[in-house]
């Protein structure tokens, strides 16, 4: 029996374990395996293989039973996830259904999840804007949260490293508040978006309209072809999974790259229960996993653990990782684990009409839109709220179809539609301020079917967010009016937090172990062989879509772990 136990332990021992296979987990796995470490990738959901498990990717609209609409009974069964813009008949199989994985909402929170290999990277919005020092210096300058332990210069090389592998389409805009990167050819603005850009930039010296940078292969390079990916065909059906690998997701890129090294092992259906902390060795020695199908508890061991389960589940795992040394969760001596949660505020929209360019329209599709980088409180505090917002902007021309007539006349009317006017629209992407009162925790009594405590969420807007929404509507309305747009309308959806799918924080980075959980290398202050590089690590949120920053932080942390940790343990 003794030999059996030794053999079993040896069989379950790796150099590194990565929890999660989504955006950041995929990058951790790729980097660790590429550097020669035997790496176990744990994913709680099923496997989704690129080009094998995209069941709707080549279906035509008429092949869907409900013509792309989600049946009402499914909407009623899933009041939370059905609010997501991408929860549609062609993609709803990639989303967690409400009843399958319950959680406790102390305040309303729409938690949108994708439990499968690749996670939400299959359905993400693919927007990839870098942070600048205006973002990293924000907490220190404006006096909230804690100071980031890094600055732009620390992560800039890793942005470049990640961008070259992922493939980012964009233009070099030369904006100090939105640094340029390693770009493939960008996607042009259309004529109305270009017109708006000209009007805004000639009227406001601090405001810009650019083509949003995005993770699409507009012109594949050898490194992308080596991944087996090809040029983006501008289908804009990305939420189904792309048969060309035209946009980046873990399934087409980092996970197969890790596996082909021969150093990575992927274990789907593995719900992580907790990390194993050895009080004698004073470090984490492994991970407890519950097989989602058999319910068997299994232990895996490694010298390095990357926790990339997605921001909320990463918090849950660490809070559930209790020991004699850490009775309140791993590394949680300061009691801050799970606190200072934040998110992006997408509540507000402004729309309008433009009567110009009556003889012009756009041709074909493109996978991105216009983007308005943050312009409020960038160089100085100028409003009655902290921080600011970025915004999307797009313009498109409507087609007016005539459904009158019968027989030949109806057919003729349908086949010869007339162009309507241009419609313009913008949506807000606001920064929320991390606060101790906003937190993710674990419920003391309720557990899921795998014996793991339910996550409880207590997150809400505050007065700063309300003032920011009002300012966005006021400023965009002013800009639309200045540009000659008409029929301008605004809307505050009042939606609950979470629907932005950009939840962050709870395991924040910082300089001081008394006020943060992670050091400048994304390593836990009090568990030196554990790294967190998903949204949970974020000290503040800024306004940019965060995935590019997660990937860059991950590649940087793996480089440190592989180079420096052996020196520290010898």
Coordinates of C-alpha atoms in Angstrom, one line a residue:
X1 CA 0.0 0.0 0.0
X2 CA 2.9 2.3 0.9
X3 CA 4.4 1.9 -2.6
X4 CA 0.9 2.5 -4.1
X5 CA 0.6 5.8 -2.4
X6 CA 4.1 6.9 -3.4
X7 CA 3.4 5.9 -7.0
X8 CA 0.0 7.7 -6.9
X9 CA 1.6 10.9 -5.6
X10 CA 4.3 10.7 -8.2
X11 CA 1.8 10.2 -10.9
X12 CA -0.1 13.3 -9.8
X13 CA 2.9 15.5 -9.5
X14 CA 3.8 18.2 -12.0
X15 CA 6.1 21.2 -12.1
X16 CA 3.2 23.6 -12.4
X17 CA -0.5 23.6 -12.1
X18 CA -2.8 26.1 -13.9
X19 CA -6.3 26.5 -12.7
X20 CA -8.5 27.6 -15.6
X21 CA -8.1 27.5 -19.3
X22 CA -9.6 30.8 -20.4
X23 CA -7.8 34.0 -21.4
X24 CA -5.1 34.2 -18.8
X25 CA -5.1 30.5 -17.9
X26 CA -4.3 29.6 -21.5
X27 CA -1.4 32.0 -21.5
X28 CA 0.0 30.6 -18.2
X29 CA -0.2 27.1 -19.7
X30 CA 1.4 28.1 -22.9
X31 CA 4.3 30.0 -21.3
X32 CA 5.0 27.3 -18.6
X33 CA 4.9 24.5 -21.2
X34 CA 7.0 26.4 -23.7
X35 CA 9.6 26.9 -21.0
X36 CA 9.8 23.2 -20.4
X37 CA 7.7 22.8 -17.2
X38 CA 5.4 19.8 -16.9
X39 CA 2.2 21.6 -16.6
X40 CA -1.3 20.4 -15.5
X41 CA -4.2 22.5 -16.8
X42 CA -7.3 22.1 -14.7
X43 CA -10.7 23.1 -16.3
X44 CA -14.0 22.7 -14.5
X45 CA -16.0 22.4 -17.7
X46 CA -16.0 20.1 -20.7
X47 CA -13.3 20.2 -23.4
X48 CA -14.0 22.4 -26.5
X49 CA -11.6 21.7 -29.3
X50 CA -11.0 24.3 -31.9
X51 CA -12.8 23.5 -35.1
X52 CA -14.3 20.3 -33.6
X53 CA -16.7 21.6 -31.0
X54 CA -18.1 24.7 -32.7
X55 CA -21.4 23.2 -33.7
X56 CA -23.0 26.3 -35.1
X57 CA -20.0 28.0 -36.7
X58 CA -21.0 27.3 -40.3
X59 CA -24.8 27.3 -40.0
X60 CA -26.9 29.6 -42.1
X61 CA -29.6 31.8 -40.4
X62 CA -32.4 29.6 -41.8
X63 CA -30.9 26.5 -40.3
X64 CA -31.6 27.7 -36.8
X65 CA -34.9 26.4 -35.6
X66 CA -35.8 29.7 -34.0
X67 CA -34.1 32.0 -36.5
X68 CA -31.4 33.0 -34.0
X69 CA -33.8 33.9 -31.3
X70 CA -33.7 32.3 -27.9
X71 CA -37.0 30.6 -27.1
X72 CA -39.1 32.3 -24.4
X73 CA -39.0 29.3 -22.1
X74 CA -35.2 29.4 -22.0
X75 CA -35.3 33.1 -21.4
X76 CA -37.6 32.6 -18.5
X77 CA -35.5 29.8 -17.1
X78 CA -32.4 32.0 -17.3
X79 CA -33.3 35.5 -16.3
X80 CA -29.7 36.4 -15.7
X81 CA -27.6 35.0 -18.5
X82 CA -30.3 35.8 -21.1
X83 CA -29.6 39.5 -20.5
X84 CA -26.2 39.0 -22.1
X85 CA -25.9 40.4 -25.7
X86 CA -24.2 37.3 -26.9
X87 CA -26.6 34.8 -25.4
X88 CA -28.3 33.8 -28.6
X89 CA -29.5 30.6 -30.3
X90 CA -26.1 30.3 -32.1
X91 CA -24.0 30.6 -29.0
X92 CA -26.0 29.9 -25.9
X93 CA -24.4 26.4 -25.5
X94 CA -21.2 28.2 -24.4
X95 CA -22.8 30.0 -21.5
X96 CA -23.5 28.8 -18.0
X97 CA -27.3 28.5 -17.3
X98 CA -28.6 30.1 -14.2
X99 CA -29.8 26.9 -12.5
X100 CA -26.7 24.9 -13.1
X101 CA -24.4 26.9 -10.9
X102 CA -26.2 29.0 -8.4
X103 CA -24.6 31.8 -6.4
X104 CA -25.8 34.2 -3.6
X105 CA -26.7 37.7 -4.6
X106 CA -26.7 39.9 -1.5
X107 CA -27.2 42.7 -4.0
X108 CA -28.3 42.2 -7.7
X109 CA -25.3 41.0 -9.8
X110 CA -25.6 39.4 -13.2
X111 CA -22.7 36.9 -13.3
X112 CA -22.0 35.8 -16.9
X113 CA -19.9 32.7 -17.2
X114 CA -18.5 30.1 -19.6
X115 CA -17.5 26.8 -18.1
X116 CA -15.5 25.0 -20.7
X117 CA -12.0 24.8 -22.1
X118 CA -11.4 28.3 -23.4
X119 CA -13.9 29.8 -20.9
X120 CA -15.2 33.1 -22.0
X121 CA -12.4 33.6 -24.5
X122 CA -14.7 31.9 -27.0
X123 CA -17.3 34.6 -26.7
X124 CA -15.3 37.7 -25.7
X125 CA -15.6 41.1 -27.4
X126 CA -12.0 41.0 -28.7
X127 CA -11.2 44.6 -27.8
X128 CA -7.5 45.1 -26.9
X129 CA -6.5 48.6 -25.8
X130 CA -3.3 49.0 -23.7
X131 CA -3.2 50.8 -20.4
X132 CA -1.0 53.8 -19.9
X133 CA 0.5 55.4 -16.8
X134 CA -2.6 57.6 -16.6
X135 CA -4.2 54.3 -15.6
X136 CA -1.5 52.7 -13.4
X137 CA -1.0 56.0 -11.5
X138 CA -4.7 56.6 -11.0
X139 CA -5.2 55.2 -7.5
X140 CA -2.1 57.0 -6.1
X141 CA -3.0 60.3 -7.8
X142 CA -6.6 60.3 -6.9
X143 CA -6.3 58.7 -3.5
X144 CA -8.4 55.5 -3.7
X145 CA -7.6 51.8 -3.4
X146 CA -3.8 51.3 -3.2
X147 CA -1.0 52.2 -5.5
X148 CA -0.2 49.8 -8.3
X149 CA 3.2 48.2 -7.7
X150 CA 4.0 48.5 -11.4
X151 CA 4.0 51.2 -14.1
X152 CA 3.6 51.1 -17.8
X153 CA 7.3 50.6 -18.5
X154 CA 7.1 47.3 -16.5
X155 CA 4.4 45.8 -18.6
X156 CA 5.0 47.5 -22.0
X157 CA 7.4 44.8 -23.3
X158 CA 4.9 42.1 -22.3
X159 CA 2.1 43.9 -24.1
X160 CA 4.3 43.7 -27.2
X161 CA 5.2 40.0 -26.6
X162 CA 1.5 39.1 -26.3
X163 CA 0.3 41.2 -29.1
X164 CA 2.7 39.6 -31.6
X165 CA 1.4 36.1 -30.8
X166 CA -2.3 37.0 -30.5
X167 CA -2.5 39.3 -33.5
X168 CA -3.9 42.7 -32.9
X169 CA -5.4 44.9 -35.7
X170 CA -5.1 48.6 -35.2
X171 CA -3.5 51.9 -36.2
X172 CA -0.7 53.8 -34.5
X173 CA -2.7 56.7 -33.2
X174 CA 0.1 58.4 -31.1
X175 CA -2.1 59.0 -28.0
X176 CA -0.3 59.3 -24.7
X177 CA -3.4 57.9 -22.8
X178 CA -3.7 54.9 -25.1
X179 CA -0.2 53.7 -26.1
X180 CA 0.3 52.1 -29.5
X181 CA 1.3 48.5 -29.8
X182 CA 2.5 45.8 -32.3
X183 CA -0.3 46.1 -34.8
X184 CA -1.5 44.3 -37.9
X185 CA -3.3 46.5 -40.4
X186 CA -6.3 48.2 -38.8
X187 CA -9.9 48.4 -39.9
X188 CA -10.9 51.8 -41.3
X189 CA -13.6 54.0 -39.9
X190 CA -16.5 54.4 -42.2
X191 CA -17.3 57.8 -43.7
X192 CA -19.7 59.0 -40.9
X193 CA -17.3 57.8 -38.2
X194 CA -14.5 59.6 -40.0
X195 CA -16.6 62.7 -40.2
X196 CA -17.3 62.5 -36.5
X197 CA -13.6 62.1 -35.8
X198 CA -12.8 65.2 -37.8
X199 CA -15.4 67.3 -36.1
X200 CA -14.5 66.1 -32.6
X201 CA -10.8 66.4 -32.9
X202 CA -11.0 69.9 -34.5
X203 CA -13.4 71.1 -31.7
X204 CA -11.9 69.4 -28.6
X205 CA -8.2 69.3 -28.2
X206 CA -8.3 66.5 -25.7
X207 CA -10.8 64.1 -27.5
X208 CA -10.1 61.5 -30.1
X209 CA -12.1 59.0 -32.2
X210 CA -10.0 56.0 -33.4
X211 CA -10.6 52.6 -34.8
X212 CA -10.8 50.2 -31.8
X213 CA -7.8 47.8 -31.7
X214 CA -9.0 44.2 -31.8
X215 CA -7.7 40.7 -31.6
X216 CA -8.3 39.8 -35.3
X217 CA -5.9 38.6 -37.9
X218 CA -6.3 41.2 -40.6
X219 CA -3.0 40.1 -42.1
X220 CA -1.7 36.8 -40.5
X221 CA 2.0 36.6 -39.8
X222 CA 4.1 33.4 -39.7
X223 CA 3.6 33.0 -35.9
X224 CA -0.2 32.9 -36.5
X225 CA 0.0 30.4 -39.4
X226 CA 2.2 28.3 -37.1
X227 CA -0.8 28.2 -34.7
X228 CA -3.0 26.9 -37.5
X229 CA -4.9 30.2 -37.7
X230 CA -5.9 32.1 -40.8
X231 CA -7.1 35.5 -41.9
X232 CA -10.3 37.0 -40.4
X233 CA -13.0 36.8 -42.9
X234 CA -15.1 39.6 -41.3
X235 CA -18.0 37.2 -40.7
X236 CA -18.7 38.8 -37.3
X237 CA -20.0 35.4 -36.1
X238 CA -17.2 35.2 -33.5
X239 CA -19.4 34.1 -30.6
X240 CA -19.8 30.7 -32.3
X241 CA -16.1 30.0 -32.5
X242 CA -14.2 30.8 -35.7
X243 CA -13.3 27.9 -38.1
X244 CA -10.5 30.1 -39.5
X245 CA -9.0 31.1 -36.1
X246 CA -9.5 34.6 -37.4
X247 CA -9.8 36.0 -33.9
X248 CA -7.9 35.0 -30.8
X249 CA -9.2 32.5 -28.3
X250 CA -7.5 30.0 -26.0
X251 CA -9.0 27.1 -28.0
X252 CA -7.3 28.0 -31.3
X253 CA -4.1 29.4 -29.9
X254 CA -2.6 29.0 -26.4
X255 CA -4.1 25.7 -25.3
X256 CA -3.1 23.7 -28.4
X257 CA 0.2 25.5 -28.4
X258 CA 0.8 24.3 -24.9
X259 CA -0.3 20.7 -25.6
X260 CA 1.9 20.4 -28.7
X261 CA 5.0 21.0 -26.6
X262 CA 4.4 17.6 -25.0
X263 CA 4.7 19.3 -21.6
X264 CA 1.1 20.1 -20.9
X265 CA -1.7 17.8 -19.7
X266 CA -5.3 19.1 -19.9
X267 CA -7.8 17.8 -17.4
X268 CA -11.4 19.0 -18.1
X269 CA -14.3 18.2 -15.7
X270 CA -12.1 19.3 -12.8
X271 CA -13.7 21.5 -10.2
X272 CA -11.0 23.0 -8.0
X273 CA -12.0 22.8 -4.3
X274 CA -8.9 24.4 -2.7
X275 CA -5.2 24.8 -2.6
X276 CA -3.2 22.6 -0.3
X277 CA -1.0 24.5 2.2
X278 CA 1.7 22.7 4.0
X279 CA 2.3 24.3 7.4
X280 CA 5.7 22.7 7.8
X281 CA 7.1 23.6 4.4
X282 CA 5.3 27.0 4.5
X283 CA 4.1 26.8 1.0
X284 CA 1.3 25.5 -1.2
X285 CA 2.1 22.0 -2.4
X286 CA -0.9 21.2 -4.6
X287 CA -4.5 21.5 -5.5
X288 CA -7.6 19.5 -4.4
X289 CA -10.0 18.8 -7.3
X290 CA -13.5 17.3 -7.4
X291 CA -14.1 15.4 -10.6
X292 CA -17.3 17.0 -11.8
X293 CA -18.7 13.7 -13.1
X294 CA -17.7 11.1 -10.5
X295 CA -17.5 13.6 -7.6
X296 CA -14.2 11.9 -6.6
X297 CA -11.8 14.1 -4.7
X298 CA -8.3 14.0 -6.2
X299 CA -5.1 15.8 -5.1
X300 CA -2.5 17.1 -7.6
X301 CA 0.9 18.4 -6.6
X302 CA 3.3 21.0 -8.0
X303 CA 5.9 23.6 -7.1
X304 CA 4.1 26.5 -8.8
X305 CA 0.4 27.1 -9.0
X306 CA -1.3 29.7 -11.2
X307 CA -4.8 30.5 -10.2
X308 CA -6.7 31.7 -13.3
X309 CA -10.2 30.6 -12.6
X310 CA -11.8 33.9 -13.6
X311 CA -12.0 36.8 -11.1
X312 CA -14.9 35.6 -8.9
X313 CA -14.0 31.9 -8.9
X314 CA -10.4 32.7 -8.1
X315 CA -11.6 34.6 -5.1
X316 CA -13.8 31.6 -4.1
X317 CA -11.0 29.1 -4.4
X318 CA -8.6 31.2 -2.3
X319 CA -11.2 31.9 0.3
X320 CA -12.0 28.2 0.5
X321 CA -8.3 27.3 0.8
X322 CA -8.2 27.3 4.6
X323 CA -5.5 25.7 6.8
X324 CA -4.1 26.0 10.3
X325 CA -1.9 28.8 9.1
X326 CA -4.6 30.6 7.0
X327 CA -8.0 29.9 8.7
X328 CA -9.6 32.7 6.7
X329 CA -8.3 31.9 3.3
X330 CA -4.9 31.6 1.7
X331 CA -2.7 34.5 2.3
X332 CA -5.5 36.4 4.0
X333 CA -3.8 37.7 7.2
X334 CA -4.9 41.2 6.4
X335 CA -8.6 40.2 5.9
X336 CA -8.7 41.9 2.5
X337 CA -9.2 38.7 0.3
X338 CA -12.4 39.2 -1.7
X339 CA -12.7 42.9 -0.9
X340 CA -12.2 46.0 -3.1
X341 CA -14.1 44.4 -5.9
X342 CA -14.9 46.5 -9.0
X343 CA -16.2 46.3 -12.5
X344 CA -17.0 48.4 -15.5
X345 CA -20.1 50.5 -15.8
X346 CA -21.8 50.0 -19.2
X347 CA -25.2 51.4 -18.3
X348 CA -25.5 54.4 -20.6
X349 CA -26.0 54.8 -24.3
X350 CA -26.5 57.8 -26.6
X351 CA -27.9 57.5 -30.2
X352 CA -28.8 59.8 -33.0
X353 CA -29.3 60.2 -36.8
X354 CA -27.1 61.9 -39.4
X355 CA -28.5 63.1 -42.7
X356 CA -25.2 63.6 -44.4
X357 CA -23.5 61.3 -47.0
X358 CA -26.9 60.4 -48.6
X359 CA -25.1 58.8 -51.6
X360 CA -22.7 56.7 -49.6
X361 CA -22.9 53.5 -47.6
X362 CA -20.5 51.0 -46.2
X363 CA -19.6 47.7 -47.9
X364 CA -19.3 44.4 -46.0
X365 CA -18.6 43.8 -42.4
X366 CA -15.7 44.5 -40.0
X367 CA -15.0 43.0 -36.6
X368 CA -14.6 46.2 -34.6
X369 CA -16.0 49.8 -34.4
X370 CA -14.9 53.3 -33.4
X371 CA -13.5 54.0 -30.0
X372 CA -13.4 57.2 -27.9
X373 CA -10.5 57.0 -25.4
X374 CA -11.0 58.4 -22.0
X375 CA -10.8 62.2 -21.9
X376 CA -12.2 63.1 -18.5
X377 CA -9.8 63.7 -15.6
X378 CA -6.8 62.4 -17.6
X379 CA -4.3 65.2 -16.8
X380 CA -6.1 66.8 -13.9
X381 CA -9.2 66.5 -11.8
X382 CA -11.8 68.5 -13.7
X383 CA -15.2 67.0 -12.7
X384 CA -17.2 66.2 -9.6
X385 CA -16.4 62.5 -9.9
X386 CA -13.2 60.5 -9.9
X387 CA -11.7 58.9 -13.0
X388 CA -13.6 58.7 -16.2
X389 CA -15.0 56.6 -19.1
X390 CA -14.1 55.5 -22.6
X391 CA -16.8 54.9 -25.1
X392 CA -17.6 52.9 -28.2
X393 CA -18.9 54.8 -31.3
X394 CA -20.3 53.4 -34.5
X395 CA -22.4 54.5 -37.5
X396 CA -24.3 52.4 -39.9
X397 CA -26.9 53.0 -42.6
X398 CA -30.3 51.4 -42.3
X399 CA -32.1 49.5 -45.1
X400 CA -35.8 50.3 -45.4
X401 CA -37.6 47.2 -46.7
X402 CA -41.0 47.5 -48.2
X403 CA -43.3 44.7 -47.2
X404 CA -46.3 45.9 -49.2
X405 CA -47.8 44.1 -52.2
X406 CA -48.6 40.5 -53.1
X407 CA -46.8 38.0 -55.4
X408 CA -44.5 39.6 -57.9
X409 CA -45.0 43.1 -56.4
X410 CA -44.0 41.9 -52.9
X411 CA -41.0 40.0 -54.3
X412 CA -39.9 43.1 -56.2
X413 CA -40.3 45.3 -53.1
X414 CA -38.3 42.9 -51.0
X415 CA -35.5 42.5 -53.6
X416 CA -35.1 46.2 -54.1
X417 CA -34.9 47.8 -50.7
X418 CA -34.1 51.5 -50.3
X419 CA -31.4 52.9 -48.1
X420 CA -32.5 54.8 -45.1
X421 CA -30.5 57.3 -43.2
X422 CA -27.4 56.9 -41.1
X423 CA -27.8 56.0 -37.4
X424 CA -25.0 56.7 -34.9
X425 CA -24.6 55.3 -31.5
X426 CA -22.3 55.2 -28.5
X427 CA -22.0 53.2 -25.3
X428 CA -20.2 54.0 -22.1
X429 CA -17.3 52.1 -20.5
X430 CA -16.9 53.6 -17.1
X431 CA -14.3 53.0 -14.4
X432 CA -15.7 52.1 -11.0
X433 CA -13.8 52.8 -7.8
X434 CA -12.7 49.7 -5.8
X435 CA -14.2 49.9 -2.3
X436 CA -14.0 47.7 0.7
X437 CA -17.8 47.5 0.9
X438 CA -17.8 45.8 -2.5
X439 CA -16.8 42.2 -2.1
X440 CA -17.0 38.6 -3.1
X441 CA -17.3 36.1 -0.3
X442 CA -18.3 32.5 0.4
X443 CA -21.6 31.5 2.0
X444 CA -21.2 29.9 5.4
X445 CA -23.9 27.3 5.0
X446 CA -24.9 26.7 1.3
X447 CA -22.8 24.4 -0.9
X448 CA -22.9 23.3 -4.5
X449 CA -23.2 19.7 -5.7
X450 CA -19.5 19.3 -5.5
X451 CA -19.4 20.3 -1.8
X452 CA -17.9 23.8 -2.4
X453 CA -19.4 26.8 -0.7
X454 CA -21.5 29.1 -2.8
X455 CA -20.0 32.4 -3.8
X456 CA -21.9 35.4 -2.5
X457 CA -21.7 38.8 -4.2
X458 CA -22.2 42.2 -2.6
X459 CA -21.4 44.8 -5.2
X460 CA -23.2 48.0 -6.1
X461 CA -22.9 51.4 -7.8
X462 CA -22.2 54.5 -5.8
X463 CA -22.6 58.2 -6.1
X464 CA -19.4 58.5 -8.2
X465 CA -20.9 56.1 -10.8
X466 CA -24.1 58.0 -11.0
X467 CA -22.3 61.3 -11.6
X468 CA -20.2 59.6 -14.3
X469 CA -23.2 58.3 -16.1
X470 CA -24.8 61.8 -16.1
X471 CA -21.6 63.3 -17.4
X472 CA -21.2 60.7 -20.2
X473 CA -24.8 61.4 -21.4
X474 CA -24.2 65.2 -21.2
X475 CA -20.8 65.1 -23.0
X476 CA -21.8 62.7 -25.8
X477 CA -25.0 64.6 -26.4
X478 CA -23.0 67.8 -26.7
X479 CA -20.6 66.1 -29.1
X480 CA -23.4 64.6 -31.2
X481 CA -25.1 68.0 -31.4
X482 CA -21.9 69.7 -32.4
X483 CA -21.5 67.2 -35.2
X484 CA -25.0 68.0 -36.6
X485 CA -26.5 64.7 -35.5
X486 CA -30.3 64.9 -34.9
X487 CA -32.9 62.8 -33.1
X488 CA -30.4 62.4 -30.2
X489 CA -31.6 60.1 -27.5
X490 CA -30.0 58.8 -24.3
X491 CA -30.7 55.8 -22.2
X492 CA -29.6 54.7 -18.7
X493 CA -30.4 51.0 -18.5
X494 CA -30.0 50.9 -14.7
X495 CA -28.7 47.4 -15.2
X496 CA -27.1 45.6 -12.3
X497 CA -23.4 45.2 -12.1
X498 CA -21.9 42.2 -13.8
X499 CA -23.4 42.4 -17.2
X500 CA -20.3 44.2 -18.4
X501 CA -18.5 40.8 -17.8
X502 CA -15.4 42.8 -16.5
X503 CA -15.5 41.9 -12.8
X504 CA -12.1 42.6 -11.2
X505 CA -10.3 42.7 -7.8
X506 CA -10.5 40.9 -4.5
X507 CA -6.8 39.6 -4.7
X508 CA -5.3 42.9 -5.6
X509 CA -1.7 43.7 -6.4
X510 CA 0.2 46.2 -4.2
X511 CA 3.5 47.1 -2.6
X512 CA 2.6 46.3 1.1
X513 CA 1.4 42.9 2.4
X514 CA -0.7 44.8 4.9
X515 CA -2.9 46.3 2.2
X516 CA -2.7 43.9 -0.7
X517 CA -2.5 40.2 -1.5
X518 CA -0.1 40.1 -4.5
X519 CA 3.3 41.6 -5.1
X520 CA 4.5 43.3 -8.3
X521 CA 5.0 39.9 -9.9
X522 CA 1.4 38.8 -9.3
X523 CA 2.8 36.4 -6.6
X524 CA 1.0 36.1 -3.3
X525 CA 2.8 37.9 -0.5
X526 CA 2.3 35.1 1.9
X527 CA 2.3 32.1 -0.4
X528 CA 5.3 32.6 -2.5
X529 CA 4.7 29.9 -5.1
X530 CA 1.1 30.9 -5.9
X531 CA 0.4 33.4 -8.7
X532 CA -2.9 35.1 -9.6
X533 CA -3.0 36.8 -13.1
X534 CA -6.7 37.0 -14.0
X535 CA -9.2 39.8 -13.2
X536 CA -8.9 39.1 -9.5
X537 CA -5.4 40.6 -9.4
X538 CA -6.5 44.1 -10.6
X539 CA -5.9 46.9 -8.2
X540 CA -8.1 49.2 -10.2
X541 CA -10.1 48.8 -13.4
X542 CA -9.4 51.8 -15.6
X543 CA -11.7 51.9 -18.7
X544 CA -10.1 49.6 -21.3
X545 CA -11.3 46.1 -21.9
X546 CA -9.0 44.2 -19.6
X547 CA -8.1 40.9 -21.3
X548 CA -5.0 42.2 -23.0
X549 CA -3.6 43.3 -19.7
X550 CA -4.4 40.0 -18.0
X551 CA -2.5 38.2 -20.8
X552 CA 0.5 40.5 -20.5
X553 CA 0.6 40.2 -16.7
X554 CA 0.4 36.4 -17.1
X555 CA 3.3 36.2 -19.5
X556 CA 5.4 38.5 -17.3
X557 CA 4.6 36.5 -14.1
X558 CA 5.5 33.1 -15.7
X559 CA 8.8 34.6 -16.9
X560 CA 9.5 35.6 -13.3
X561 CA 8.4 32.3 -11.8
X562 CA 10.5 30.2 -14.1
X563 CA 13.6 32.4 -14.0
X564 CA 13.7 33.6 -10.4
X565 CA 11.9 31.1 -8.2
X566 CA 14.6 28.3 -8.4
X567 CA 17.2 30.9 -7.3
X568 CA 15.0 31.8 -4.3
X569 CA 14.6 28.2 -3.1
X570 CA 18.3 27.2 -3.4

